[in-house]
Structures are given as structure tokens and as C-alpha cells.
C-alpha positions as CSV (number, residue, x, y, z in Angstrom):
1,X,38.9,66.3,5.1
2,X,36.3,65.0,3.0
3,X,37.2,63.7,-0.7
4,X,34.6,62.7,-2.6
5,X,35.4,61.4,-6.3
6,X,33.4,63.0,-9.4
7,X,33.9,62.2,-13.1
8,X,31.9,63.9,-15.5
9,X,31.5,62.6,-18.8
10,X,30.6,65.8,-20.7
11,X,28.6,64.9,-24.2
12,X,29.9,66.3,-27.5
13,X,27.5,67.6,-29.7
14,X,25.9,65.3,-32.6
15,X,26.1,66.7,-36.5
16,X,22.9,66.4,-38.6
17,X,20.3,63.8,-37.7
18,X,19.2,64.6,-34.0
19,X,17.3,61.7,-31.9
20,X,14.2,63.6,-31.3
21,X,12.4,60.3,-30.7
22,X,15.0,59.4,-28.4
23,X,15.5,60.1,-25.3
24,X,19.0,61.3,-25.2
25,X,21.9,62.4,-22.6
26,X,24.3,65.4,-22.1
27,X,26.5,64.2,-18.9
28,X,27.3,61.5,-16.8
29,X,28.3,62.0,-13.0
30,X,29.4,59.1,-10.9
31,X,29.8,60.4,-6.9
32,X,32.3,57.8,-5.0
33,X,33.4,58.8,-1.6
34,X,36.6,56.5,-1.2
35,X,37.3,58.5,2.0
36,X,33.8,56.6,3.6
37,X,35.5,53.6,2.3
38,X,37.7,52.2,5.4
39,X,39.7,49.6,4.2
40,X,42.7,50.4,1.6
41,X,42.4,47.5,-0.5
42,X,38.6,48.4,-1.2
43,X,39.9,51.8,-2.1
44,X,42.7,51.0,-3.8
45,X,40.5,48.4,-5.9
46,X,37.9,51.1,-6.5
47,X,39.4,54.1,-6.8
48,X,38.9,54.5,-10.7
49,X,35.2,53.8,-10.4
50,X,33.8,56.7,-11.2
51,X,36.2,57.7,-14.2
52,X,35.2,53.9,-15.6
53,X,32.2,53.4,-15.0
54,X,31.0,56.7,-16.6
55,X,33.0,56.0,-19.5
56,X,31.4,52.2,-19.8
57,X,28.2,54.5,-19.4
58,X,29.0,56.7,-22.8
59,X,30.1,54.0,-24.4
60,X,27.0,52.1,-24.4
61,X,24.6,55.2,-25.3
62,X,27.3,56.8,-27.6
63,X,24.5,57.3,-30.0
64,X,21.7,58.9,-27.7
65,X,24.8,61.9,-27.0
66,X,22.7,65.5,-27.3
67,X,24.1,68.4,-25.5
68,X,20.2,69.5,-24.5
69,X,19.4,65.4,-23.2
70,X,19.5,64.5,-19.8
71,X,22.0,64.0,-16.9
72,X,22.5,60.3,-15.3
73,X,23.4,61.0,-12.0
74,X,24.9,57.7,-10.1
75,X,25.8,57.9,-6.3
76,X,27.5,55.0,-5.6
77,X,26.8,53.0,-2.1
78,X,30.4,53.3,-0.4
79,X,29.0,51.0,2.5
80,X,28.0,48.2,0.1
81,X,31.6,48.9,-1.8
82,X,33.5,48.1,2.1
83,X,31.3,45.2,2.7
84,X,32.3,43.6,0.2
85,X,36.2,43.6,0.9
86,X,35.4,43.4,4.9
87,X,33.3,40.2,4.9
88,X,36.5,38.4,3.4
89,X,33.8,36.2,1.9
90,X,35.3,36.1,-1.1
91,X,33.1,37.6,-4.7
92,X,30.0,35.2,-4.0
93,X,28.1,37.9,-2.1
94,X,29.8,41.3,-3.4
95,X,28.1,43.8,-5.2
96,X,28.3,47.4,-6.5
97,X,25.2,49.7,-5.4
98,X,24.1,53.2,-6.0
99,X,21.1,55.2,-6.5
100,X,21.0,56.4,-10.4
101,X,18.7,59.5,-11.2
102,X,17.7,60.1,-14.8
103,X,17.3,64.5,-15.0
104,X,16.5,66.8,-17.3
105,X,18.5,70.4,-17.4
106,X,19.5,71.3,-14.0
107,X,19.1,69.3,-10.9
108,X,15.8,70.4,-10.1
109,X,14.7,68.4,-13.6
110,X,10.7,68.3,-14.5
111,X,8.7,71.1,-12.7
112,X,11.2,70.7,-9.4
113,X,11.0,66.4,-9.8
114,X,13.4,64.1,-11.2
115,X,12.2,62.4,-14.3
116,X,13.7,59.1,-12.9
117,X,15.0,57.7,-9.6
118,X,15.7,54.0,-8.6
119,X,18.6,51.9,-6.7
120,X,20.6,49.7,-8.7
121,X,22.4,46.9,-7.3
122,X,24.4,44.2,-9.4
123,X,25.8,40.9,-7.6
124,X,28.5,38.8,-8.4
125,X,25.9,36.1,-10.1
126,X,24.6,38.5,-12.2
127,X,28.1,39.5,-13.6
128,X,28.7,36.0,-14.9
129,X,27.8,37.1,-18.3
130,X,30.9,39.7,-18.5
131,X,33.3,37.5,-17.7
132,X,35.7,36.8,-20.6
133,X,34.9,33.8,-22.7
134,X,36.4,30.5,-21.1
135,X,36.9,32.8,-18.0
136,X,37.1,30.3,-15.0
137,X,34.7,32.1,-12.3
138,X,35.4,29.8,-9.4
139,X,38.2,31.5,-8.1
140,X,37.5,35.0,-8.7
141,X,38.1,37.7,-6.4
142,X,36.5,40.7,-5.6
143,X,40.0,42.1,-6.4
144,X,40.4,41.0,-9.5
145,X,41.0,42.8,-13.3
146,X,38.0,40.6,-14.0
147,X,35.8,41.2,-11.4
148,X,36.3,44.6,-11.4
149,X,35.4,44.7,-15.1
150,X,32.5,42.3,-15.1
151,X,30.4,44.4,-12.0
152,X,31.3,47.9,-13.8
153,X,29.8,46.3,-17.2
154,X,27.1,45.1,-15.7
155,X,26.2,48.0,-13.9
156,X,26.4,50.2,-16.9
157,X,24.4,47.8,-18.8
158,X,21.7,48.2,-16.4
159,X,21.8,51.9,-16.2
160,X,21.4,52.1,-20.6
161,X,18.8,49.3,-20.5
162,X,16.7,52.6,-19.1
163,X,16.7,54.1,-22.7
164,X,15.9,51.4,-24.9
């Protein structure tokens, strides 16, 4: 049997003042299949992924929220998830991957095209920034509180950057 994890992060709708210059959103999907993912402590490790990192997501663009904006769609790379538990490498060369597609109304979006499409991959140097201040990244594992927190930041920073 085949689980794959969804979270949707339904959008409320704003009172007076819409962001008609602004491009704005109505849901956020994140697509996880933990079942592709082999090993149980990159599971266990991930298995609120798509729950968090669509609400790190609608934190960041709380204020572009419109029930007629656009769906982020993020399917998450599972294999680039297991890699990073089954090289037993340590964080240096982990990452969190997925394809993120930007769509407007239904899946189909613009005249049968998405309006956006692009991969997204964040690595464990480019998480330094979301580490807690004085946060000591030399032993840091890819199972980690912190880690886990850093790469799903990061990741959702990337994804608003796209609507600034």
C-alpha cells in the first residue's frame, strides 16, 4: 500500500484592503511519500515535513493570503530525503529537494500551463543562517531539532522569495 503524506494549508479570507498588486496565495500542498523513504530513521525524522514546512510556508506570506491567489504545489524528492540518512556522512552533504509549482485556480493553471515550475534544493551550507544564534554547527546532525528546523526554514524562505 502506497501512503503518500499531504498537508494543505487552506488560506482564510483577508477583510478590506485586498493585494491586487500582489501576487497572492489560496493553498499550500506539500506531497511526501515516507513509504519511498527506506530507512526508519529518515522517516521517522521527516515524517512532519509536510504539515511544517507548509505552515513555515503561510507564515512567511501570511500577508499575500487571498482565497482567489494561487496554489504552491511542493513535491518533495524522497530519494534526496534517504540519501541523506543512507550515506551516514553526517549533515555536510544533506539536503531537502522538491519540485515547487506556482498555479493559478485549478491544476491546469494559465490556458492549460503552470504559471511557475522550478526544483529547489537547499544544502546543509546554505542552512547556516537558521541556525540559532551561538548554535555550534560542527556537530550537527541530520537528525537533529536544529537541523531539521534550519533546512525546513530555509526551504520556505526560498519558496516566498518567489513573491517579493
Amino acid at each position: 500500500m502506497k501512503r503518500i503524506l499531504m498537508t494543505s494549508a487552506l488560506a482564510t479570507t483577508l477583510t478590506a484592503g485586498s493585494l491586487a498588486a500582489t501576487t497572492t496565495i489560496s493553498d499550500v500542498e506539500v506531497d511526501v511519500d515516507l513509504d519511498a523513504i527506506k530507512t526508519y530513521e529518515a522517516a521517522k525524522v521527516w515524517s512532519d515535513l509536510p504539515t511544517d514546512l507548509a505552515a513555515a510556508l503561510v507564515l512567511r506570506l501570511n500577508d499575500r493570503i487571498d482565497e482567489d491567489g494561487m496554489t504552491v504545489k511542493i513535491d518533495i524528492d524522497e530519494v534526496a530525503l534517504a540519501n541523506s540518512f543512507e550515506s551516514a556522512i553526517g549533515q555536510a552533504e544533506s539536503s531537502l529537494a522538491g519540485r515547487v509549482q506556482l498555479l493559478h485556480g485549478d491544476d491546469t493553471g494559465i490556458e492549460g500551463k503552470n504559471y511557475k515550475t522550478y526544483d529547489l534544493s537547499v544544502t546543509a551550507e546554505q542552512v547556516v543562517a537558521f541556525y540559532p544564534d551561538g548554535f555550534d554547527t560542527k556537530y550537527v546532525a541530520v537528525d537533529s531539532d536544529e537541523y531539521y528546523a534550519a533546512v525546513v526554514s530555509a526551504f520556505a524562505d526560498n519558496v516566498a522569495s518567489q513573491f517579493e
